[in-house]
Amino acid sequence: MILQEDIGSIMTHKLYIETVGCQMNMLDSEMVVASLRKRGYELTDNTKDADTILFNTCSVRKHAEDKIYSALGRLRLEKNRHPHKVIGVLGCMAQKDQKLIFDKAPYVDLVVGPGQLQQVPDLIDEARNQPGQYTALSLERTAGNLESIKRSHETFDPMRDPTMRPTPFQAYLRIQIGCDKFCTYCIVPMTRGPEQGRSPDIIVDEARVLADQGCKEITLLGQTVNSYRYRDEKGETRLSDLLLRLHDIEGIERLKFVTSYPKDMTDDLLQVIRDMPKLSKYLHVPAQSGSNEVLKRMKRGYTVEDYREMMSRIRETIPGAAVSSDFIVGFCGETEEEFQLTCELVEECRFKNSFIFKYSERPGTKSETRMIDDIPDDIKKRRNNELLAIQNRISEEDNHPFLGETVQVLVEGPSKLGAKNDTGQDVLQLTGRTQCDRIVVFEGNRRQIGQMLAVGIYEVTPFTLMGTVLTEHVQGDVLQIGL
Ligand code: 5AD
Ligand code: SF4
C-alpha cells in the first residue's frame, strides 16, 4: 500500500531553471532549487524533459528582459502541447512587470517577485492542481507604511546541501536585501525593496553550517554590502564586526563581500581587511562615472574627489589590494568631455577589472521620468569599447608584476581553456583565484579541486595568470605572500 505521504517522494518532478543577472539572483535560484529538491524535484537542462520551467529574471538592463520574453515566446507551442507543464517567472522582472508578463505570455502560470520566493514550491503545486495565473509580489515602494513594505520583502535563505552550490567548497551568503540609495538609473530599489540587514546571529549560524559541510570560501552578498548594519538589544553590528565573527569559524579559509558603495567604505572595514588573513584583499566598489555632473544626475551621493579619497585610503591601508568597478557609459546627457573624465578616472585608479555597461533606460526610474536617454546607441557602443580598451590595457599591465611570483590559489575546478601536452594529448587545466581575486589557470589533477595551492606564475594576460603548481595543499591557512 502506498501512503499519501510517500507519493511526494516517489513522484519525481523535473525542473528546468534559467537564471540571469547578479550573484544575488544566482543565490536565489540555489535557494529555490534547494526547496524544490526537498519536494522530490530533479534538475534537467532541457525544457522538453521538464514539467516545471522557471526563469529567475533581472531588470537592470532591457537586454536581460528581452532575453526572457524571447525564451517565453519559444515555450508557447510547448505549453500548448503539454498544458500540464508549469511555467514560472521569478525575480526582479516579475516584481517590476507583474501582470504585463501574463499579457505578453498568457500561458505563464506563476509570477513571483524576489521577496516572495518562499512561496514558489506551494504555488507550483497549486498551479499543477488547479491551472490559473498565480502571483506573489511584494508591496511597491510607494505603497505606504515602510514597515509593511519591508515585511513584504522577505529574505529566503533555507539551508542548502553542498551539491546545490556552484562548488561544494564555495558559497554565497546573503547578509542584506534591498537598497535605499535610489540611483536615478536603477530599478533595484523598486524590485528588491528597502535595505534590510539580516541578523548577525543567523548569518554566523549559517556560515558554521556551511563550514561543517566543507565550505572554505564564503562571499557575503548585499546590494550595498558595506552599508550593512543590524541593530538589536545587544547593540549595533557593522560589516567589520560581522567579518570578525565569521573569521573565527574553523574551516572557513576565505571571506569576500560584494558589492560595496563608495561612501560607506569606512576605515574600520579597511583595517579588518588588512589585519585578518582570511579576508580577500579585494573590493568591488562601482564608481559609475568620472564626471561630477554625471554623478549628480545619477544621484550617486558622492563626487569624484570623494571616490579618489576613498581609493587613496584603500591603497594606503591595504597595499596590493585589488579594486574593481562598474561604469555606465552614455548616461542621459553625457558629453564627450564627461566621458573623457571617466576614462581619466579609470587610468588613475588602475582597477583590477571594470564591468562597463551602456545606459539602458528602465521604466519606473527617475532617469526615465525626468531625463532624456539622448545618447545614440552607436556612441554608447564606441564609448563602451574605448573604456574597455583602457581597462584591459591596465589589467594586463598590472598583472605583469605577478610574473615569477607565487600566489595562493583556491582551486575551483576545470578551466574552460583546454590544453595539450608535448605529445598532443589533452591535459587537465584547472582554474582558481588568488587572495586578491585574480583568476589563475594551471595544469593539475581532479583531486586538487577545492584545495588551497601555491602556484608559480609564468605568463599573464589581461584576465588570467598562467602558472604551475609549486606545492601540494597549503594546510588550512592563507599565506600573506603573493597577494
Ligand atoms: N543601465 C545600465 N547599467 C545599469 N546598471 C544599473 N542600472 C543600469 C541601467 N539602467 C549597472 C550599474 C550597476 C551594475 C550592477 O549594473 O553599473 O553597478
Ligand atoms: Fe542600484 Fe544604486 Fe542601489 Fe546599486 S546602490 S543597487 S546602483 S540604486
Coordinates of C-alpha atoms and ligand atoms in Angstrom, one line a residue:
M1 CA 0.0 0.0 0.0
I2 CA 1.3 3.5 -0.8
L3 CA 0.7 6.0 1.8
Q4 CA -0.2 9.6 0.8
E5 CA 3.0 11.0 2.4
D6 CA 5.1 8.6 0.2
I7 CA 3.6 9.9 -3.0
G8 CA 5.7 13.1 -2.9
S9 CA 8.9 11.1 -2.6
I10 CA 8.0 8.6 -5.3
M11 CA 6.9 11.1 -7.9
T12 CA 9.9 12.8 -9.4
H13 CA 9.4 16.2 -11.0
K14 CA 11.8 17.5 -13.5
L15 CA 12.8 21.2 -13.1
Y16 CA 14.4 23.4 -15.7
I17 CA 15.6 26.7 -14.3
E18 CA 17.3 29.5 -16.1
T19 CA 19.0 32.4 -14.2
V20 CA 20.1 35.7 -15.5
G21 CA 21.6 38.7 -13.6
C22 CA 23.7 39.2 -10.5
Q23 CA 25.1 36.9 -7.8
M24 CA 22.0 37.7 -5.7
N25 CA 19.9 36.0 -8.4
M26 CA 22.3 33.0 -8.6
L27 CA 21.8 32.6 -4.8
D28 CA 18.0 33.0 -5.1
S29 CA 18.0 30.2 -7.7
E30 CA 20.1 28.0 -5.5
M31 CA 17.5 28.5 -2.7
V32 CA 14.6 27.8 -5.0
V33 CA 16.2 24.6 -6.3
A34 CA 17.1 23.5 -2.7
S35 CA 13.5 23.9 -1.6
L36 CA 12.2 22.1 -4.7
R37 CA 14.7 19.2 -4.3
K38 CA 13.3 18.6 -0.8
R39 CA 10.0 18.0 -2.6
G40 CA 11.4 15.4 -4.9
Y41 CA 12.4 17.6 -7.9
E42 CA 15.4 16.8 -10.1
L43 CA 17.1 19.2 -12.4
T44 CA 17.2 18.9 -16.1
D45 CA 18.9 21.1 -18.6
N46 CA 16.2 20.7 -21.3
T47 CA 12.8 22.4 -21.2
K48 CA 11.4 19.4 -23.2
D49 CA 12.1 17.0 -20.3
A50 CA 10.9 19.4 -17.7
D51 CA 7.4 19.5 -16.1
T52 CA 8.4 22.7 -14.3
I53 CA 10.1 25.6 -16.1
L54 CA 11.3 28.6 -14.1
F55 CA 13.1 31.8 -15.2
N56 CA 14.8 33.8 -12.5
T57 CA 15.0 37.2 -14.1
C58 CA 16.8 40.5 -14.0
S59 CA 15.5 44.0 -14.8
V60 CA 18.7 46.0 -14.5
R61 CA 19.1 46.4 -18.3
K62 CA 16.5 46.0 -21.0
H63 CA 18.5 43.4 -22.8
A64 CA 18.2 40.9 -19.9
E65 CA 14.4 41.3 -20.0
D66 CA 14.2 40.9 -23.8
K67 CA 16.1 37.6 -23.5
I68 CA 13.4 36.3 -21.1
Y69 CA 10.5 37.4 -23.2
S70 CA 12.0 35.6 -26.2
A71 CA 12.6 32.5 -24.1
L72 CA 9.0 32.6 -23.0
G73 CA 7.9 33.1 -26.6
R74 CA 9.7 29.9 -27.6
L75 CA 7.7 28.0 -24.9
R76 CA 4.3 29.0 -26.3
L77 CA 4.0 25.9 -28.5
E78 CA 5.3 23.5 -25.9
K79 CA 2.8 24.7 -23.3
N80 CA 0.0 24.3 -25.9
R81 CA 1.1 20.7 -26.5
H82 CA 1.8 20.0 -22.8
P83 CA -0.6 22.2 -20.7
H84 CA 0.4 20.3 -17.5
K85 CA 3.9 22.0 -17.6
V86 CA 4.1 24.7 -15.0
I87 CA 5.9 27.9 -16.2
G88 CA 7.1 30.5 -13.7
V89 CA 8.7 33.9 -14.0
L90 CA 10.6 34.8 -10.8
G91 CA 12.8 37.7 -9.7
C92 CA 13.1 41.3 -10.5
M93 CA 11.2 41.3 -13.8
A94 CA 8.3 39.6 -12.1
Q95 CA 8.1 42.3 -9.4
K96 CA 8.6 45.1 -12.0
D97 CA 6.3 43.9 -14.8
Q98 CA 3.7 42.0 -12.7
K99 CA 0.6 41.4 -14.8
L100 CA 2.3 42.6 -18.0
I101 CA 4.0 39.2 -18.1
F102 CA 0.6 37.5 -18.3
D103 CA -0.4 39.9 -21.1
K104 CA 2.6 39.1 -23.1
A105 CA 2.7 35.4 -22.3
P106 CA -0.7 34.3 -21.0
Y107 CA 0.4 30.7 -20.7
V108 CA 2.7 31.6 -17.8
D109 CA 1.4 30.1 -14.6
L110 CA 3.4 32.0 -11.9
V111 CA 4.8 35.4 -11.4
V112 CA 6.8 35.6 -8.2
G113 CA 8.8 38.6 -7.0
P114 CA 12.3 38.2 -5.3
G115 CA 10.7 39.0 -1.9
Q116 CA 8.2 36.1 -2.2
L117 CA 10.4 33.2 -3.3
Q118 CA 9.5 31.1 -0.2
Q119 CA 6.0 30.6 -1.9
V120 CA 7.4 29.0 -5.1
P121 CA 7.0 25.3 -4.1
D122 CA 3.4 25.7 -2.9
L123 CA 2.4 27.9 -5.8
I124 CA 3.8 25.3 -8.3
D125 CA 1.7 22.6 -6.6
E126 CA -1.4 24.9 -6.7
A127 CA -0.8 25.7 -10.4
R128 CA -0.4 22.0 -11.2
N129 CA -3.6 21.1 -9.3
Q130 CA -5.7 24.0 -10.5
P131 CA -4.4 25.7 -13.6
G132 CA -4.6 29.5 -13.4
Q133 CA -2.4 32.6 -13.2
Y134 CA -0.8 32.9 -9.8
T135 CA 1.1 35.9 -8.5
A136 CA 3.1 36.5 -5.3
L137 CA 4.5 40.0 -5.2
S138 CA 5.9 42.4 -2.6
L139 CA 4.4 45.8 -1.9
E140 CA 5.6 48.6 -4.1
R141 CA 7.8 51.3 -2.5
T142 CA 5.0 53.9 -2.8
A143 CA 2.5 51.6 -1.0
G144 CA 2.6 53.5 2.3
N145 CA 4.0 52.3 5.6
L146 CA 7.7 51.5 5.5
E147 CA 7.4 48.6 8.0
S148 CA 4.8 46.8 6.0
I149 CA 6.7 47.3 2.8
K150 CA 9.8 45.9 4.5
R151 CA 7.9 42.9 5.8
S152 CA 6.6 42.2 2.3
H153 CA 10.1 41.8 1.0
E154 CA 11.2 38.6 2.7
T155 CA 14.6 37.1 2.5
F156 CA 14.6 33.5 1.5
D157 CA 17.6 31.5 2.9
P158 CA 16.8 27.9 3.6
M159 CA 19.8 25.6 4.1
R160 CA 21.3 24.1 1.0
D161 CA 23.3 21.0 0.8
P162 CA 26.8 21.2 -0.9
T163 CA 25.6 19.8 -4.2
M164 CA 23.4 22.8 -4.7
R165 CA 26.2 25.3 -4.7
P166 CA 28.5 26.1 -7.7
T167 CA 31.2 24.1 -5.9
P168 CA 31.0 22.3 -2.6
F169 CA 33.7 24.5 -1.0
Q170 CA 32.4 27.9 -2.1
A171 CA 29.1 29.6 -1.1
Y172 CA 27.3 32.9 -1.3
L173 CA 25.7 34.1 1.9
R174 CA 23.2 36.8 1.9
I175 CA 23.6 39.4 4.7
Q176 CA 21.4 42.2 3.3
I177 CA 18.5 42.6 1.0
G178 CA 17.2 45.7 -0.9
C179 CA 18.7 49.1 -1.5
D180 CA 17.9 52.6 -0.2
K181 CA 20.3 54.5 -2.5
F182 CA 17.9 55.3 -5.3
C183 CA 20.5 56.0 -8.0
T184 CA 18.4 57.6 -10.7
Y185 CA 19.1 54.9 -13.4
C186 CA 18.5 51.9 -11.2
I187 CA 15.5 49.7 -10.8
V188 CA 16.8 47.6 -7.9
P189 CA 15.3 49.7 -5.0
M190 CA 11.9 49.2 -6.6
T191 CA 12.2 45.4 -7.3
R192 CA 14.1 44.4 -4.2
G193 CA 12.6 46.9 -1.8
P194 CA 14.1 48.7 1.2
E195 CA 17.5 47.9 2.5
Q196 CA 17.4 45.4 5.4
G197 CA 20.3 43.7 7.2
R198 CA 19.9 40.1 8.3
S199 CA 20.6 39.2 11.9
P200 CA 24.3 38.6 12.5
D201 CA 23.5 35.6 14.7
I202 CA 21.6 33.9 11.9
I203 CA 24.4 34.7 9.4
V204 CA 27.0 33.3 11.7
D205 CA 25.0 30.1 12.3
E206 CA 24.5 29.7 8.5
A207 CA 28.3 30.2 8.0
R208 CA 29.0 27.5 10.6
V209 CA 26.8 25.0 8.8
L210 CA 28.5 25.9 5.5
A211 CA 31.9 25.3 7.2
D212 CA 30.7 22.0 8.6
Q213 CA 29.7 21.0 5.1
G214 CA 33.2 21.6 3.9
C215 CA 32.8 25.1 2.5
K216 CA 36.1 27.0 2.6
E217 CA 35.2 30.3 0.9
I218 CA 32.2 32.5 1.7
T219 CA 31.2 35.5 -0.4
L220 CA 28.8 37.8 1.5
L221 CA 26.1 39.4 -0.6
G222 CA 24.3 42.7 -0.4
Q223 CA 23.4 45.4 -2.9
T224 CA 25.4 47.9 -0.9
V225 CA 27.0 45.3 1.4
N226 CA 29.4 47.7 3.2
S227 CA 26.3 49.7 4.4
Y228 CA 25.3 46.6 6.4
R229 CA 24.1 47.5 9.8
Y230 CA 22.0 45.5 12.3
R231 CA 20.6 46.9 15.5
D232 CA 19.2 44.8 18.3
E233 CA 19.2 44.8 22.1
K234 CA 22.9 43.8 22.1
G235 CA 23.8 47.0 20.1
E236 CA 24.8 47.7 16.5
T237 CA 26.7 45.2 14.3
R238 CA 28.5 46.7 11.2
L239 CA 30.1 44.7 8.4
S240 CA 33.5 44.9 10.1
D241 CA 32.1 43.4 13.3
L242 CA 30.3 40.7 11.3
L243 CA 33.5 39.8 9.4
L244 CA 35.4 39.4 12.7
R245 CA 32.8 37.0 13.9
L246 CA 32.9 35.0 10.7
H247 CA 36.7 35.0 10.7
D248 CA 36.7 32.8 13.9
I249 CA 34.8 30.0 12.2
E250 CA 37.1 27.0 11.8
G251 CA 37.2 25.6 8.2
I252 CA 36.5 28.9 6.6
E253 CA 39.7 30.0 4.8
R254 CA 38.5 32.9 2.7
L255 CA 35.9 35.7 3.1
K256 CA 34.8 38.2 0.4
F257 CA 31.9 40.6 0.1
V258 CA 30.2 42.3 -2.8
T259 CA 29.1 45.0 -3.8
S260 CA 30.4 48.0 -1.9
Y261 CA 29.1 51.5 -2.0
P262 CA 31.9 54.2 -2.1
K263 CA 30.5 56.5 0.5
D264 CA 30.3 53.7 3.1
M265 CA 33.9 52.5 2.8
T266 CA 34.8 53.1 6.4
D267 CA 38.3 52.8 8.0
D268 CA 37.3 50.1 10.4
L269 CA 36.3 47.9 7.5
L270 CA 39.5 48.5 5.6
Q271 CA 41.5 47.8 8.7
V272 CA 39.7 44.4 9.2
I273 CA 40.6 43.5 5.6
R274 CA 44.2 44.5 6.2
D275 CA 44.6 42.7 9.5
M276 CA 42.6 39.5 9.1
P277 CA 44.4 36.8 7.0
K278 CA 41.2 35.1 5.8
L279 CA 39.9 38.3 4.2
S280 CA 40.3 38.5 0.5
K281 CA 42.3 41.7 -0.4
Y282 CA 39.6 42.6 -2.9
L283 CA 36.9 45.2 -3.1
H284 CA 34.3 45.7 -5.8
V285 CA 33.3 49.4 -5.5
P286 CA 31.4 50.8 -8.5
A287 CA 32.3 54.4 -9.4
Q288 CA 29.8 54.5 -12.4
S289 CA 31.3 57.8 -13.8
G290 CA 34.3 60.0 -13.5
S291 CA 32.3 63.2 -14.0
N292 CA 30.8 65.1 -11.1
E293 CA 28.0 66.4 -13.3
V294 CA 27.0 62.9 -14.4
L295 CA 27.3 61.6 -10.8
K296 CA 24.9 64.3 -9.7
R297 CA 22.5 63.3 -12.5
M298 CA 22.9 59.7 -11.4
K299 CA 22.3 60.8 -7.7
R300 CA 25.2 58.7 -6.6
G301 CA 25.7 60.7 -3.5
Y302 CA 29.5 61.3 -3.9
T303 CA 31.9 63.3 -6.0
V304 CA 34.9 62.1 -8.0
E305 CA 37.0 63.7 -5.3
D306 CA 35.2 61.6 -2.7
Y307 CA 35.9 58.5 -4.8
R308 CA 39.6 59.4 -5.2
E309 CA 39.9 60.0 -1.4
M310 CA 38.4 56.5 -0.8
M311 CA 40.8 55.0 -3.3
S312 CA 43.8 56.5 -1.6
R313 CA 42.6 55.2 1.8
I314 CA 42.2 51.7 0.3
R315 CA 45.7 51.9 -1.3
E316 CA 47.3 53.3 1.9
T317 CA 45.6 50.8 4.3
I318 CA 45.8 47.6 2.2
P319 CA 48.8 47.8 -0.1
G320 CA 48.4 45.3 -3.0
A321 CA 44.6 45.3 -2.7
A322 CA 42.7 44.7 -5.9
V323 CA 39.8 47.0 -6.6
S324 CA 37.2 46.5 -9.4
S325 CA 34.5 48.9 -10.5
D326 CA 31.3 49.3 -12.6
F327 CA 30.7 52.1 -15.1
I328 CA 27.7 53.2 -17.1
V329 CA 28.5 54.9 -20.4
G330 CA 26.1 57.1 -22.4
F331 CA 24.0 58.1 -19.4
C332 CA 21.5 60.9 -20.1
G333 CA 23.2 64.0 -21.4
E334 CA 26.8 62.5 -21.1
T335 CA 29.0 64.8 -23.2
E336 CA 32.3 63.7 -24.8
E337 CA 34.2 65.7 -22.1
E338 CA 32.2 64.0 -19.3
F339 CA 33.1 60.6 -20.9
Q340 CA 36.7 61.6 -21.1
L341 CA 36.7 62.3 -17.3
T342 CA 35.5 58.7 -16.8
C343 CA 38.5 57.5 -19.0
E344 CA 40.8 59.6 -16.8
L345 CA 39.4 58.1 -13.6
V346 CA 39.9 54.5 -14.9
E347 CA 43.5 55.4 -15.9
E348 CA 44.2 56.9 -12.5
C349 CA 42.5 54.2 -10.3
R350 CA 44.0 51.2 -12.0
F351 CA 41.2 48.8 -11.3
K352 CA 41.8 45.1 -11.5
N353 CA 38.8 45.0 -13.8
S354 CA 35.7 47.0 -14.6
F355 CA 32.3 46.0 -15.7
I356 CA 31.2 48.5 -18.3
F357 CA 27.5 48.9 -19.3
K358 CA 25.7 51.0 -21.9
Y359 CA 23.0 53.0 -20.2
S360 CA 19.7 51.3 -20.5
E361 CA 16.5 53.3 -19.7
R362 CA 14.4 51.5 -17.1
P363 CA 10.7 52.3 -16.8
G364 CA 9.9 53.5 -13.2
T365 CA 13.3 55.0 -12.5
K366 CA 13.9 58.8 -12.0
S367 CA 16.2 59.0 -15.1
E368 CA 13.3 57.6 -17.2
T369 CA 10.7 60.0 -16.0
R370 CA 12.9 63.2 -15.6
M371 CA 15.7 62.9 -18.2
I372 CA 16.2 62.0 -21.8
D373 CA 18.0 59.0 -23.0
D374 CA 19.7 61.1 -25.7
I375 CA 23.0 59.3 -26.4
P376 CA 22.6 57.3 -29.6
D377 CA 23.4 53.6 -29.3
D378 CA 26.5 53.8 -31.7
I379 CA 28.1 56.4 -29.4
K380 CA 27.3 54.3 -26.3
K381 CA 28.9 51.4 -28.0
R382 CA 32.0 53.4 -29.0
R383 CA 32.4 54.7 -25.5
N384 CA 32.0 51.3 -24.1
N385 CA 34.7 49.8 -26.3
E386 CA 37.1 52.8 -25.7
L387 CA 36.8 52.5 -21.9
L388 CA 37.1 48.7 -22.1
A389 CA 40.3 49.0 -24.1
I390 CA 41.8 51.3 -21.5
Q391 CA 40.8 49.0 -18.7
N392 CA 42.1 45.9 -20.5
R393 CA 45.5 47.5 -21.0
I394 CA 45.7 48.4 -17.3
S395 CA 44.6 44.9 -16.3
E396 CA 47.4 43.4 -18.3
E397 CA 50.0 45.9 -17.1
D398 CA 49.0 45.3 -13.5
N399 CA 49.2 41.5 -14.0
H400 CA 52.9 41.8 -15.1
P401 CA 54.3 42.1 -11.6
F402 CA 52.9 38.6 -10.9
L403 CA 55.4 37.0 -13.3
G404 CA 57.8 34.8 -11.3
E405 CA 55.7 35.3 -8.1
T406 CA 54.0 32.6 -6.1
V407 CA 50.3 33.0 -5.3
Q408 CA 47.9 31.1 -3.1
V409 CA 45.1 29.7 -5.2
L410 CA 41.8 28.2 -4.1
V411 CA 41.2 25.7 -6.9
E412 CA 37.6 26.0 -8.2
G413 CA 37.5 23.4 -11.0
P414 CA 38.4 22.6 -14.6
S415 CA 39.2 25.6 -16.7
K416 CA 37.3 26.3 -20.0
L417 CA 40.8 26.8 -21.6
G418 CA 41.8 23.3 -22.8
A419 CA 45.4 22.5 -23.4
K420 CA 47.6 19.8 -25.0
N421 CA 50.9 18.4 -23.8
D422 CA 54.1 18.0 -26.0
T423 CA 52.8 14.7 -27.3
G424 CA 49.4 16.2 -28.3
Q425 CA 47.4 14.7 -25.5
D426 CA 44.7 16.7 -23.7
V427 CA 45.8 17.8 -20.2
L428 CA 43.5 19.0 -17.4
Q429 CA 43.7 22.7 -16.9
L430 CA 42.4 23.9 -13.5
T431 CA 41.2 27.4 -12.5
G432 CA 41.1 29.2 -9.2
R433 CA 41.5 32.6 -7.7
T434 CA 44.2 34.3 -5.7
Q435 CA 43.5 36.0 -2.5
C436 CA 43.1 39.3 -4.5
D437 CA 40.5 37.7 -6.8
R438 CA 42.7 37.2 -9.8
I439 CA 42.0 34.2 -12.0
V440 CA 44.8 31.6 -12.3
V441 CA 44.9 28.7 -14.8
F442 CA 47.4 25.8 -14.4
E443 CA 47.8 22.2 -15.2
G444 CA 46.5 19.9 -12.5
N445 CA 44.5 16.9 -11.4
R446 CA 41.0 16.5 -10.1
R447 CA 41.9 15.8 -6.5
Q448 CA 43.4 19.3 -6.3
I449 CA 39.9 20.8 -6.8
G450 CA 38.9 22.6 -3.5
Q451 CA 42.4 22.8 -2.2
M452 CA 44.5 25.9 -1.5
L453 CA 47.7 25.5 -3.6
A454 CA 50.8 27.6 -4.1
V455 CA 51.2 28.3 -7.8
G456 CA 54.1 30.0 -9.5
I457 CA 53.2 32.4 -12.3
Y458 CA 55.0 32.2 -15.7
E459 CA 52.6 34.1 -18.1
V460 CA 49.9 36.8 -17.9
T461 CA 47.1 38.1 -20.0
P462 CA 44.6 40.9 -19.1
F463 CA 42.3 38.4 -17.5
T464 CA 44.4 35.5 -16.4
L465 CA 47.6 34.5 -14.7
M466 CA 49.0 31.2 -16.1
G467 CA 51.0 29.1 -13.6
T468 CA 52.4 25.8 -12.3
V469 CA 51.6 24.2 -9.0
L470 CA 54.6 24.5 -6.6
T471 CA 53.3 22.8 -3.5
E472 CA 50.6 20.5 -2.5
H473 CA 47.7 21.7 -0.2
V474 CA 48.7 24.7 1.8
Q475 CA 47.4 23.5 5.2
G476 CA 44.4 25.3 6.4
D477 CA 45.7 28.8 6.4
V478 CA 46.0 31.6 3.9
L479 CA 49.5 33.0 3.4
Q480 CA 50.1 36.7 3.1
I481 CA 52.7 36.5 0.4
G482 CA 51.9 36.8 -3.3
L483 CA 48.5 38.6 -3.0
Ligands
5AD1 N1 21.7 50.8 -17.4 C1 22.9 50.3 -17.5 N2 23.6 49.8 -16.4 C2 23.0 49.8 -15.2 N3 23.4 49.3 -14.0 C3 22.4 49.5 -13.2 N4 21.3 50.1 -13.7 C4 21.7 50.3 -15.1 C5 21.0 50.8 -16.2 N5 19.8 51.3 -16.1 C6 24.7 48.8 -13.8 C7 25.5 49.6 -12.7 C8 25.5 48.6 -11.6 C9 25.5 47.3 -12.3 C10 25.1 46.1 -11.4 O1 24.6 47.5 -13.3 O2 26.8 49.8 -13.2 O3 26.6 48.8 -10.7
SF4_2 FE1 21.1 50.4 -7.8 FE2 22.5 52.4 -6.8 FE3 21.3 50.6 -5.2 FE4 23.5 49.9 -6.6 S1 23.4 51.5 -5.0 S2 21.6 48.7 -6.4 S3 23.2 51.1 -8.5 S4 20.3 52.0 -6.6

